[in-house]
PDB file of C-alpha atoms in Angstrom:
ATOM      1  CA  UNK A   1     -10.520 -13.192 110.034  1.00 93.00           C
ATOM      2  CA  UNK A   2      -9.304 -13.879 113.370  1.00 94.00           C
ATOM      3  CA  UNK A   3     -12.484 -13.449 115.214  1.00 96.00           C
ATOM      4  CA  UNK A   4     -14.131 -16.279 113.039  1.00 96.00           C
ATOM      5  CA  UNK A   5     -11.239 -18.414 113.755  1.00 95.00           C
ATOM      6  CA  UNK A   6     -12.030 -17.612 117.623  1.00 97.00           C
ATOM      7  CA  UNK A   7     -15.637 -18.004 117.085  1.00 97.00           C
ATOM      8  CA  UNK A   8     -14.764 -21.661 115.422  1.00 96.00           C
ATOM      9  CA  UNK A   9     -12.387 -22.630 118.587  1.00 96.00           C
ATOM     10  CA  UNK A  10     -14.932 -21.663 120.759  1.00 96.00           C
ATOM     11  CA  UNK A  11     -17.704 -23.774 119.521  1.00 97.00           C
ATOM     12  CA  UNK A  12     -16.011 -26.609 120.162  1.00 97.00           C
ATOM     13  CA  UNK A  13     -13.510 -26.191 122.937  1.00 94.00           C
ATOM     14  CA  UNK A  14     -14.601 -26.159 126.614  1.00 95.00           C
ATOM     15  CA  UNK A  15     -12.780 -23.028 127.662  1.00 95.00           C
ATOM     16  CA  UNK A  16     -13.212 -19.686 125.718  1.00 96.00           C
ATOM     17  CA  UNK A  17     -10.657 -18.276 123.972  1.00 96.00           C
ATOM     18  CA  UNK A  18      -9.795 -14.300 123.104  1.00 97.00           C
ATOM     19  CA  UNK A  19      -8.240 -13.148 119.880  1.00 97.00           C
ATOM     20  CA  UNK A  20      -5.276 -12.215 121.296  1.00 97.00           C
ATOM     21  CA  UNK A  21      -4.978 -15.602 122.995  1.00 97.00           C
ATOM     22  CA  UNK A  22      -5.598 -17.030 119.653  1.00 96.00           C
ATOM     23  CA  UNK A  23      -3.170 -15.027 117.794  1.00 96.00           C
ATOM     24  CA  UNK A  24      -0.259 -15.835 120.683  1.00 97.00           C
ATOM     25  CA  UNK A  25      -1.133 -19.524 120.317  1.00 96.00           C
ATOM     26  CA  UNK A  26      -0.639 -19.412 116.620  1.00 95.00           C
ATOM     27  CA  UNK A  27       2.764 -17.889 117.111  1.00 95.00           C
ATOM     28  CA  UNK A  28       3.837 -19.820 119.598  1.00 96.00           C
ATOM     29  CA  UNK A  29       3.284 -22.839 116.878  1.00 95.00           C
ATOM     30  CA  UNK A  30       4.603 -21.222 114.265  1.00 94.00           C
ATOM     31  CA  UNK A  31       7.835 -20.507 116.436  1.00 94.00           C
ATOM     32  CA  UNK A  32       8.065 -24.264 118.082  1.00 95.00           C
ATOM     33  CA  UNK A  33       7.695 -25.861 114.400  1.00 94.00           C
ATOM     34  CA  UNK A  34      10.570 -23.785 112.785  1.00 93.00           C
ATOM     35  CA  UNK A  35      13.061 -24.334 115.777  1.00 93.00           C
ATOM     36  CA  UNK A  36      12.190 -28.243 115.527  1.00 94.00           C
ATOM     37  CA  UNK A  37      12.901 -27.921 111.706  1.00 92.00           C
ATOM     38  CA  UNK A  38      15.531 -25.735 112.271  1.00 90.00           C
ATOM     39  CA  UNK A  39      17.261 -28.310 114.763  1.00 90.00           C
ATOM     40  CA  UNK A  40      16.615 -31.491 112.263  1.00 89.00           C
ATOM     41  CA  UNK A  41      17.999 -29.354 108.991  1.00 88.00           C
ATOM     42  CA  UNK A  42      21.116 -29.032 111.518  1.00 87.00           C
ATOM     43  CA  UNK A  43      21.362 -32.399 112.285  1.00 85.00           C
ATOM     44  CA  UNK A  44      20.964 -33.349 108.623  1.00 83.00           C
ATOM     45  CA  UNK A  45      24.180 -30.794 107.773  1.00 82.00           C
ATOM     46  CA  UNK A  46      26.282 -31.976 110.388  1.00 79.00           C
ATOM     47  CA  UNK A  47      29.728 -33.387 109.248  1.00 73.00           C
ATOM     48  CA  UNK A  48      32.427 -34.885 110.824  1.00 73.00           C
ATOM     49  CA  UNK A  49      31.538 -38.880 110.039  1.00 72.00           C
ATOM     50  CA  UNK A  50      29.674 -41.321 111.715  1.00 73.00           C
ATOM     51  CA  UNK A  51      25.586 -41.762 111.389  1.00 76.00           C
ATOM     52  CA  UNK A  52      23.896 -38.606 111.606  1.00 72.00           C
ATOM     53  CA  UNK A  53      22.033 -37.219 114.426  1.00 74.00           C
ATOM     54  CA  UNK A  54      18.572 -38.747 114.577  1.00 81.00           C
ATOM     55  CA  UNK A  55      15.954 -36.501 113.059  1.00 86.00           C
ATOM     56  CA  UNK A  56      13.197 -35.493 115.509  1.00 90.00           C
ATOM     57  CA  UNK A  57       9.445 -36.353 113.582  1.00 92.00           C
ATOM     58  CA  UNK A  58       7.059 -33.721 113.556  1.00 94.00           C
ATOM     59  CA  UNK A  59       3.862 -34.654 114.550  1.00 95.00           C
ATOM     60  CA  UNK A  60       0.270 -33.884 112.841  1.00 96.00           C
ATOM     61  CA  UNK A  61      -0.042 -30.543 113.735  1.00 94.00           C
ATOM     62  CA  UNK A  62       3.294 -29.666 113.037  1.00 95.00           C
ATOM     63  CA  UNK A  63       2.960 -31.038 109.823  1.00 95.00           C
ATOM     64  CA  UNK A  64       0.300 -28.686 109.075  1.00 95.00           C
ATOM     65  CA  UNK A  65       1.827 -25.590 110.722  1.00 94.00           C
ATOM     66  CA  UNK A  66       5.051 -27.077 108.731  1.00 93.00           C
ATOM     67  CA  UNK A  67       2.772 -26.857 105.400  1.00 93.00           C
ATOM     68  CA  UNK A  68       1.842 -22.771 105.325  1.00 91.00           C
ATOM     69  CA  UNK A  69       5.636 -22.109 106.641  1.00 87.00           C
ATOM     70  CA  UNK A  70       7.218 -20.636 102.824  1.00 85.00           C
ATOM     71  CA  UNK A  71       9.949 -22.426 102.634  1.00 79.00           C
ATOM     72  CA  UNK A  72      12.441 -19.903 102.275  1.00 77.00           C
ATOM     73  CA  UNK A  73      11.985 -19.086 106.178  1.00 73.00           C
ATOM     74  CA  UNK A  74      13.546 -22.433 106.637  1.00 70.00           C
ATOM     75  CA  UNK A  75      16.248 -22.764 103.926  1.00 68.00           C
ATOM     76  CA  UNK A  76      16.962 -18.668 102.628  1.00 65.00           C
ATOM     77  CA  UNK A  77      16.749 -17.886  99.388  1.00 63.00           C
ATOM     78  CA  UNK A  78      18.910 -20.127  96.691  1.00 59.00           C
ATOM     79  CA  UNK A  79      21.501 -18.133  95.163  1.00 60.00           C
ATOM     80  CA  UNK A  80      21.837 -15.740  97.843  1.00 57.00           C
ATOM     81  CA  UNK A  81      25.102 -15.005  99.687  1.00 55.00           C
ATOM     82  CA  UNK A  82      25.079 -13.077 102.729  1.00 52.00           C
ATOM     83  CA  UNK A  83      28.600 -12.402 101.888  1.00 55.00           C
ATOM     84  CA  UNK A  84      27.392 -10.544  98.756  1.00 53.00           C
ATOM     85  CA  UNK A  85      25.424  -8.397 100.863  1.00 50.00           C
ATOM     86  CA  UNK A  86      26.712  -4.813 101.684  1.00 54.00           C
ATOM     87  CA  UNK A  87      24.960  -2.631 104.387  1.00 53.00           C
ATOM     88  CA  UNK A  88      24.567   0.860 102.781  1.00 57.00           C
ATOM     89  CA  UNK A  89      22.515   2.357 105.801  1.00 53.00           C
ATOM     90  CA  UNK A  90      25.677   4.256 107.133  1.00 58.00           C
ATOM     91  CA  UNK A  91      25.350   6.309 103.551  1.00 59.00           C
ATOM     92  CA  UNK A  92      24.365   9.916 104.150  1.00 55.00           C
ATOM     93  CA  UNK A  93      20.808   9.959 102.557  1.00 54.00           C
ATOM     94  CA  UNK A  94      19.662   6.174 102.510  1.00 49.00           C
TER      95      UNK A  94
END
């Protein structure tokens, strides 16, 4: 999969690109999307009065990198306390 999506970049772009430059690129978008979404769902939760914080847009591509991110990554899973949560891995045998 990843060397067609190489082979693709590379037929149009004017420097060559690896795999593993592909893949790092990717990732790199992936991780500058969710902290931008992860800064304007802050803002958005913010108390303490006044306007709130100005949202910062995503542009094009991060609207597309925004579109494959499962929700959940963003916002955890509904219903779901952390508090509820009990770490059993200091049981003998788990």
């Amino acid at each position: 999969m990843w060397q067609q999506i190489v082979d693709k970049i590379n037929s149009v772009a004017e420097v060559r690109k690896t795999v593993t430059e592909c893949k790092k690129r990717w990732h790199d978008c992936k991780r500058w999307t969710k902290e931008k979404m992860a800064r304007n769902r802050k803002a958005a939760l913010q108390t303490g009065g006044g306007s709130p914080a100005p949202q910062e847009a995503l542009d094009h591509m991060e609207e597309m990198v925004a579109a494959v991110i499962p929700k959940e990554i963003m916002t955890g899973i509904q219903g779901q306390d952390r508090a509820d949560y009990q770490d059993t891995t200091h049981i003998q045998g788990k």
